[in-house]
PDB file of C-alpha atoms in Angstrom:
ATOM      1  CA  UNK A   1      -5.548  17.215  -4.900  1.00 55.00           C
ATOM      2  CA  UNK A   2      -5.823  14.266  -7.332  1.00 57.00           C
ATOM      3  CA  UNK A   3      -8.930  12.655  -8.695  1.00 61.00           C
ATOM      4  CA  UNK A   4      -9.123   8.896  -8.029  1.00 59.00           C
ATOM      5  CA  UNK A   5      -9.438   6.617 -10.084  1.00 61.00           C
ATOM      6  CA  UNK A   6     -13.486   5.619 -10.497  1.00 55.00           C
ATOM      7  CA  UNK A   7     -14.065   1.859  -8.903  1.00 57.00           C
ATOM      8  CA  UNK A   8     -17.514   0.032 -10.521  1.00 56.00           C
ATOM      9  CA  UNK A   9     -19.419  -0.289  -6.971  1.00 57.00           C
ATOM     10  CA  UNK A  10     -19.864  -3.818  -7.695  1.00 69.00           C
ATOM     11  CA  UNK A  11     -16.333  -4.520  -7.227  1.00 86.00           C
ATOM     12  CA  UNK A  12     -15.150  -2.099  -4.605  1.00 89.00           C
ATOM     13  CA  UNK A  13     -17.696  -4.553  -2.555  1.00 92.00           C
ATOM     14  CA  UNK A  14     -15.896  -7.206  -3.612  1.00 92.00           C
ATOM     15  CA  UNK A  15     -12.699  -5.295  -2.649  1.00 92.00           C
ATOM     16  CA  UNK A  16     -13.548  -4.162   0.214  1.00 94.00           C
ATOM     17  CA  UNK A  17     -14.968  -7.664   1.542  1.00 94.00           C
ATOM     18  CA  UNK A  18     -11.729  -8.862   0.625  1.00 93.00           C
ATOM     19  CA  UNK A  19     -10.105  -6.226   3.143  1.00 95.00           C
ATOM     20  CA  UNK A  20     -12.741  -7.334   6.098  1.00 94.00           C
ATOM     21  CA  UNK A  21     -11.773 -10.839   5.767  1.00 92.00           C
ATOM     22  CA  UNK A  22      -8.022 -10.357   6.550  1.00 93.00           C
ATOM     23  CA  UNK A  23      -8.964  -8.569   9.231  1.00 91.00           C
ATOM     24  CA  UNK A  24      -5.730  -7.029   9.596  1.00 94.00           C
ATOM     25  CA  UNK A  25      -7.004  -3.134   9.763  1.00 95.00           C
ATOM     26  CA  UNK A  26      -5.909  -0.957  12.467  1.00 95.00           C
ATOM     27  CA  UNK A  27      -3.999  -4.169  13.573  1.00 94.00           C
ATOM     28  CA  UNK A  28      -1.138  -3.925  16.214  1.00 94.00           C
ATOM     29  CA  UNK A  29       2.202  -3.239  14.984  1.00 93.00           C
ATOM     30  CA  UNK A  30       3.995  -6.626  13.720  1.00 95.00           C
ATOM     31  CA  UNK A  31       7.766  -7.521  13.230  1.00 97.00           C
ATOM     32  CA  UNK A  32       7.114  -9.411  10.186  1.00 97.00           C
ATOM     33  CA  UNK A  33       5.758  -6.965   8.075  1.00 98.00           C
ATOM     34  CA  UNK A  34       7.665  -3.757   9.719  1.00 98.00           C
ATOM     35  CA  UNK A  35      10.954  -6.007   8.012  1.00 98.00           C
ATOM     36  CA  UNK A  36       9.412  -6.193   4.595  1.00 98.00           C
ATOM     37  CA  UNK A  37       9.443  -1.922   5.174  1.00 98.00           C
ATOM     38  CA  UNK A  38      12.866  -1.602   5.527  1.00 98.00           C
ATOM     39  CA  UNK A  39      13.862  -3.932   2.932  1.00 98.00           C
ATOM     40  CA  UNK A  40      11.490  -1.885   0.579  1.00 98.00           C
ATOM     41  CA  UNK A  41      13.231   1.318   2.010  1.00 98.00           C
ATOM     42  CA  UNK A  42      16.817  -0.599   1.643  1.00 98.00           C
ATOM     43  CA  UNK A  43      16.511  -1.811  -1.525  1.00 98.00           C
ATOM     44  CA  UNK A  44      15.065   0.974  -3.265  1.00 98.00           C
ATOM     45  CA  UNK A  45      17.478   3.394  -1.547  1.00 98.00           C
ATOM     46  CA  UNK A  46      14.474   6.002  -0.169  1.00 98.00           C
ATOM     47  CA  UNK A  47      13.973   7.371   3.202  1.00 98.00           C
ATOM     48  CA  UNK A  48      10.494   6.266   3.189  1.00 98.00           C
ATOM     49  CA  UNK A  49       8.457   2.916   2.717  1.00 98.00           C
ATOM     50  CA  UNK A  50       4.560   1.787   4.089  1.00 98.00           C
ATOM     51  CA  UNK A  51       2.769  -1.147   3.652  1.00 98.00           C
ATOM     52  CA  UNK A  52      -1.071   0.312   3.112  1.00 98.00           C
ATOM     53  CA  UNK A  53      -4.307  -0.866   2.888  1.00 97.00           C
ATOM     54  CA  UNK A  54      -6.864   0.835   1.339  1.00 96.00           C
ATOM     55  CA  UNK A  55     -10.888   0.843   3.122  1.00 95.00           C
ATOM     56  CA  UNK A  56     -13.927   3.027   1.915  1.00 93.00           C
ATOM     57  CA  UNK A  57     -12.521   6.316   3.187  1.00 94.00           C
ATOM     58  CA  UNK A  58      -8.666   5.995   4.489  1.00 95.00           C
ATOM     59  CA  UNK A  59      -5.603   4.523   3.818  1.00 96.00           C
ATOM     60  CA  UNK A  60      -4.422   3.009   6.522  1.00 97.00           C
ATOM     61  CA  UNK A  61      -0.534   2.072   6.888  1.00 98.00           C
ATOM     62  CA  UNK A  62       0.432  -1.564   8.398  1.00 98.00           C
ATOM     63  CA  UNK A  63       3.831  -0.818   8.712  1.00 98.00           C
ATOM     64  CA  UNK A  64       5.617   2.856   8.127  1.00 98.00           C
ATOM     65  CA  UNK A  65       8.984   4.313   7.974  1.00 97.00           C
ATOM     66  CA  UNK A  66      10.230   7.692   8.000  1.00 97.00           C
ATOM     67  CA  UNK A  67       6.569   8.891   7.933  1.00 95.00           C
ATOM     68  CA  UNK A  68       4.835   9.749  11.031  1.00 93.00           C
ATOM     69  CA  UNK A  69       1.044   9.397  10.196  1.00 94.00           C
ATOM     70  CA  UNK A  70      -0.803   6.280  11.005  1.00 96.00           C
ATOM     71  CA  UNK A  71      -3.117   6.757   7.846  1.00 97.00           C
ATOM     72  CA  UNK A  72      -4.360   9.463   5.444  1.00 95.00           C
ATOM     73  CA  UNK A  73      -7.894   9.922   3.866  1.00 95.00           C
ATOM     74  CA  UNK A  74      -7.998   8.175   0.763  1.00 93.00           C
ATOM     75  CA  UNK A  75      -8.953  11.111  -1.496  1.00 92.00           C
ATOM     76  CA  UNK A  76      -5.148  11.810  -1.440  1.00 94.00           C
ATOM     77  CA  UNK A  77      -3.918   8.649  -1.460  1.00 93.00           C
ATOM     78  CA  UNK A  78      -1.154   7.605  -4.087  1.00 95.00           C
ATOM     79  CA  UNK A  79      -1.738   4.015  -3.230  1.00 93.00           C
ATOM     80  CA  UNK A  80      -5.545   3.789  -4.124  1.00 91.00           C
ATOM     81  CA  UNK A  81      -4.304   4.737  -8.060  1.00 92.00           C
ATOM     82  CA  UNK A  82      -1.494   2.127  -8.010  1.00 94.00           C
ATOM     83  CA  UNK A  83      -4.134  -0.078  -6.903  1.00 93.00           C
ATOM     84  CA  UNK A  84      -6.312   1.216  -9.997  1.00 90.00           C
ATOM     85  CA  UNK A  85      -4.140  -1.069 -12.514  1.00 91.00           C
ATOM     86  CA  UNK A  86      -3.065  -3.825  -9.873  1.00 92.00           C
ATOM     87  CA  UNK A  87      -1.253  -5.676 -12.642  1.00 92.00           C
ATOM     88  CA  UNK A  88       2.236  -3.249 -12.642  1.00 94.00           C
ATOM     89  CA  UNK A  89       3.290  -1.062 -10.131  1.00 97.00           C
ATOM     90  CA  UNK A  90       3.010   2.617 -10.068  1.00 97.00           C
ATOM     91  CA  UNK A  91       5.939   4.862 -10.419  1.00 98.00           C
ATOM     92  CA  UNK A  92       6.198   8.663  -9.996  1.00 97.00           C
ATOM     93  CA  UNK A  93       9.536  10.243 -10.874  1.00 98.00           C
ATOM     94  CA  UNK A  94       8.210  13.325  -9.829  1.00 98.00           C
ATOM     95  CA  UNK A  95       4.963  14.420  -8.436  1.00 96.00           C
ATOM     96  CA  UNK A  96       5.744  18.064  -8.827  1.00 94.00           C
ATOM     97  CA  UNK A  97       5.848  17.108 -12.714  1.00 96.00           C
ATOM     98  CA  UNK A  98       2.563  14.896 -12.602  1.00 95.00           C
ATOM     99  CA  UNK A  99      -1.166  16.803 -13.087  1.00 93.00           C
ATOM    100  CA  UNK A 100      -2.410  14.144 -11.020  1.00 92.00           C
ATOM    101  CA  UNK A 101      -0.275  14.782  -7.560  1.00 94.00           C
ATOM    102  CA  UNK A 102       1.005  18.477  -7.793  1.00 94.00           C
ATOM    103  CA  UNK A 103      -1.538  19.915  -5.915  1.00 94.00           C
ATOM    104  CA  UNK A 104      -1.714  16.524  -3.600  1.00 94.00           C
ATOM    105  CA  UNK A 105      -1.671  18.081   0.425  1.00 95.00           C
ATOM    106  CA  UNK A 106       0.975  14.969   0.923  1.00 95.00           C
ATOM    107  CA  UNK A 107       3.573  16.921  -2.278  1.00 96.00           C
ATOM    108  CA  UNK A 108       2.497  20.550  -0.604  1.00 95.00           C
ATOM    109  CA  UNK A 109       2.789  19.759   2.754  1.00 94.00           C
ATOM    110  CA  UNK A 110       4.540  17.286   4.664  1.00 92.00           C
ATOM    111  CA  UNK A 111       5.892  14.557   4.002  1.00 94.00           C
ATOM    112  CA  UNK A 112       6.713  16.413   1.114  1.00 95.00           C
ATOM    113  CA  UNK A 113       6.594  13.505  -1.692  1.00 97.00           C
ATOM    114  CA  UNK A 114       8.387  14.197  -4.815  1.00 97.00           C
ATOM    115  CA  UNK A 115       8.499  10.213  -5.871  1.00 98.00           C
ATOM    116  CA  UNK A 116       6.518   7.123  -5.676  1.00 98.00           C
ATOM    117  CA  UNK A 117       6.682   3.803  -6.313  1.00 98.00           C
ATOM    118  CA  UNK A 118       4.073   1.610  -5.495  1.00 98.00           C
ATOM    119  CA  UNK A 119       3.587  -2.332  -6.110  1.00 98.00           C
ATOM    120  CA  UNK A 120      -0.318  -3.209  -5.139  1.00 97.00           C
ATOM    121  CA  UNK A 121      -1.143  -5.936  -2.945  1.00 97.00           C
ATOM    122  CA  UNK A 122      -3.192  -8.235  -4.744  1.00 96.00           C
ATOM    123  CA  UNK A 123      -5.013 -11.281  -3.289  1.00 94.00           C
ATOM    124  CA  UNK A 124      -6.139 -14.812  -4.992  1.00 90.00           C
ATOM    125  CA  UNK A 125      -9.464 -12.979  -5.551  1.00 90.00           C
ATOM    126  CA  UNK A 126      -7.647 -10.477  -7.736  1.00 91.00           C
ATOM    127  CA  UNK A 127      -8.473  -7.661  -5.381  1.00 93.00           C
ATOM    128  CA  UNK A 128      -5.967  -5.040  -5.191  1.00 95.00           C
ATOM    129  CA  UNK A 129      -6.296  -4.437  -1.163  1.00 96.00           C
ATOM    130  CA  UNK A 130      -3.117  -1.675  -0.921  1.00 97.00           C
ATOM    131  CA  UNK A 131       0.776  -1.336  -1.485  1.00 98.00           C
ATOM    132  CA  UNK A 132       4.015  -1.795  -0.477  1.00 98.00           C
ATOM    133  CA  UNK A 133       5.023   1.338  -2.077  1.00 98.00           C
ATOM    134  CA  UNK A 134       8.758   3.408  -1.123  1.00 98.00           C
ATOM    135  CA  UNK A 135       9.213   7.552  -1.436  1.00 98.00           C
ATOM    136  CA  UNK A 136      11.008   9.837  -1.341  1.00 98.00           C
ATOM    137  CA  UNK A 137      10.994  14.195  -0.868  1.00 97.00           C
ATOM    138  CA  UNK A 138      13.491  14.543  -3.855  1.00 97.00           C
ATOM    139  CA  UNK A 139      12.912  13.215  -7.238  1.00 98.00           C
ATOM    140  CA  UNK A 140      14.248   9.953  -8.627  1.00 97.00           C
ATOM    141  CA  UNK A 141      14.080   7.089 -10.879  1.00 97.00           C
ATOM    142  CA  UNK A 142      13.993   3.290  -9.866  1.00 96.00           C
ATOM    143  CA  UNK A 143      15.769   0.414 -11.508  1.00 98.00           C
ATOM    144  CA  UNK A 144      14.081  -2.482 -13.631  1.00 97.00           C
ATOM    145  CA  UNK A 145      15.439  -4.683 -10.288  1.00 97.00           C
ATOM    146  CA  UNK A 146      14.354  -2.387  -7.324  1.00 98.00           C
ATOM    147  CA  UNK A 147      11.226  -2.556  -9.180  1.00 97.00           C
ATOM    148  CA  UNK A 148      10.798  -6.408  -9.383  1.00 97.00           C
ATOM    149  CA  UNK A 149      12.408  -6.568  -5.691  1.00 98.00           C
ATOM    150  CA  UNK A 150       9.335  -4.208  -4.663  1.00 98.00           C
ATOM    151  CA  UNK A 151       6.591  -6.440  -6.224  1.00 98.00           C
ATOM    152  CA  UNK A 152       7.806  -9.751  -4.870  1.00 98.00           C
ATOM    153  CA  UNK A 153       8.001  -7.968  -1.534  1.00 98.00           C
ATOM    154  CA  UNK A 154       4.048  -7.421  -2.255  1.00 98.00           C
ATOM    155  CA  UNK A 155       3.559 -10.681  -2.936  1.00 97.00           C
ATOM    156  CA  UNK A 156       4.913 -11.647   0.031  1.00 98.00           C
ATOM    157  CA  UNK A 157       2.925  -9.482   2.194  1.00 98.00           C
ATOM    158  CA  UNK A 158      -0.290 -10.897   0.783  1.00 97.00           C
ATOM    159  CA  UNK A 159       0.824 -14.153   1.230  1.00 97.00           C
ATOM    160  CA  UNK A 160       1.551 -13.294   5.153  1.00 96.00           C
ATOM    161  CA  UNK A 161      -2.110 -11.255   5.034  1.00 96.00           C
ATOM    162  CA  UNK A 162      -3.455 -14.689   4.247  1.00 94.00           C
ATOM    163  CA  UNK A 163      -1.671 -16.988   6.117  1.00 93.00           C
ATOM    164  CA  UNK A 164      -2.790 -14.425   9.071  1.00 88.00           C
ATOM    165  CA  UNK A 165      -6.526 -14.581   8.671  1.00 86.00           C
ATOM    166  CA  UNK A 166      -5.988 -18.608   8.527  1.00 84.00           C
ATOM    167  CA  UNK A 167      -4.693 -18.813  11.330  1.00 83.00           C
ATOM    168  CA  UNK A 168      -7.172 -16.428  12.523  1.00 76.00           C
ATOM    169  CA  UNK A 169      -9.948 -18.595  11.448  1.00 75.00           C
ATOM    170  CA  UNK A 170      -8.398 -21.887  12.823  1.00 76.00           C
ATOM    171  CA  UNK A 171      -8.220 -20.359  16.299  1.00 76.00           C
ATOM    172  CA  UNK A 172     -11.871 -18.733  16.065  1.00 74.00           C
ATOM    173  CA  UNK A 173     -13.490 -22.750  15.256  1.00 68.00           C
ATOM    174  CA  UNK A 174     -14.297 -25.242  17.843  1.00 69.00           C
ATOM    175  CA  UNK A 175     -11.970 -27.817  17.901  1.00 65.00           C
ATOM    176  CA  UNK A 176     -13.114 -31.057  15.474  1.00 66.00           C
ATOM    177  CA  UNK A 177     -14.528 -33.817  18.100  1.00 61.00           C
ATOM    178  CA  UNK A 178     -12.528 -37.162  17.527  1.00 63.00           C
TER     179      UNK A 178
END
């Protein structure tokens, strides 16, 4: 199992009040963001993509495909070290290869991960709250464009996590009296 990256506690609050405000976690399924999957998965040519967010103890996936779990506990999460260095994505040609993921239950055991690629969802704040991240059981490399096409997809979702908790907001307050 891998180590994770060490957080300062000052901003994992921060991080993790970033998280609460979207209030997207354990969220219904939406069509919006369950699109963004499958172009990840499309584009990067891998039988698996997930949008995740990353809480105090879990990773939790918005969106999923070709994996069956819902969420995984973050001590084995890929994600929460792409989110260590939110400024570049994380890419893992293969885990079998990498001291950090070898003995990872998620490379031993099913799903089986061999590669990785990970671009974290940052917000205004600067808080990196998750991935859209695409894998794979078999080894491989990703292109200098799947790459880019897998960050702006991130960006993307955070700009849909905001717009979400806007709206959110706006329907939560009392209408303004004229």
């Amino acid at each position: 199992m891998s180590t994770l990256p060490r957080i300062h506690p000052t901003q994992e609050s921060a991080r993790l009040a970033d998280l609460r405000r979207l209030g997207v976690l354990d969220s219904l399924e939406e069509q919006a963001y369950d699109d963004i999957t499958r172009m990840a998965a499309t584009v990067c040519g891998t039988p698996m993509a997930l949008i995740t967010l990353v809480d105090d103890r879990r990773q939790w996936f918005k969106s999923r495909i070709g994996v069956q779990q819902t969420e995984t506990p973050r001590e084995v999460s890929f994600c929460a070290h792409a989110m260590a260095q939110p400024d570049q994505p994380l890419v893992i040609e293969d885990t079998a290869k990498d001291e950090r993921f070898v003995a990872n239950p998620l490379v031993t055991g099913e799903p089986h991960i061999r590669f990785y690629a990970g671009a974290p969802l940052v917000t205004a704040a600067g808080q990196a709250l998750g991935t859209v991240c695409v894998l794979d059981s078999r080894p491989r490399a990703i292109s200098d464009h799947q790459l880019e096409q897998l960050q702006f997809m991130a960006q993307q979702v955070v700009v849909m996590l905001e717009a979400r908790a806007t709206q959110a907001l706006e329907a939560a307050s009392p209408p303004l009296s004229p």
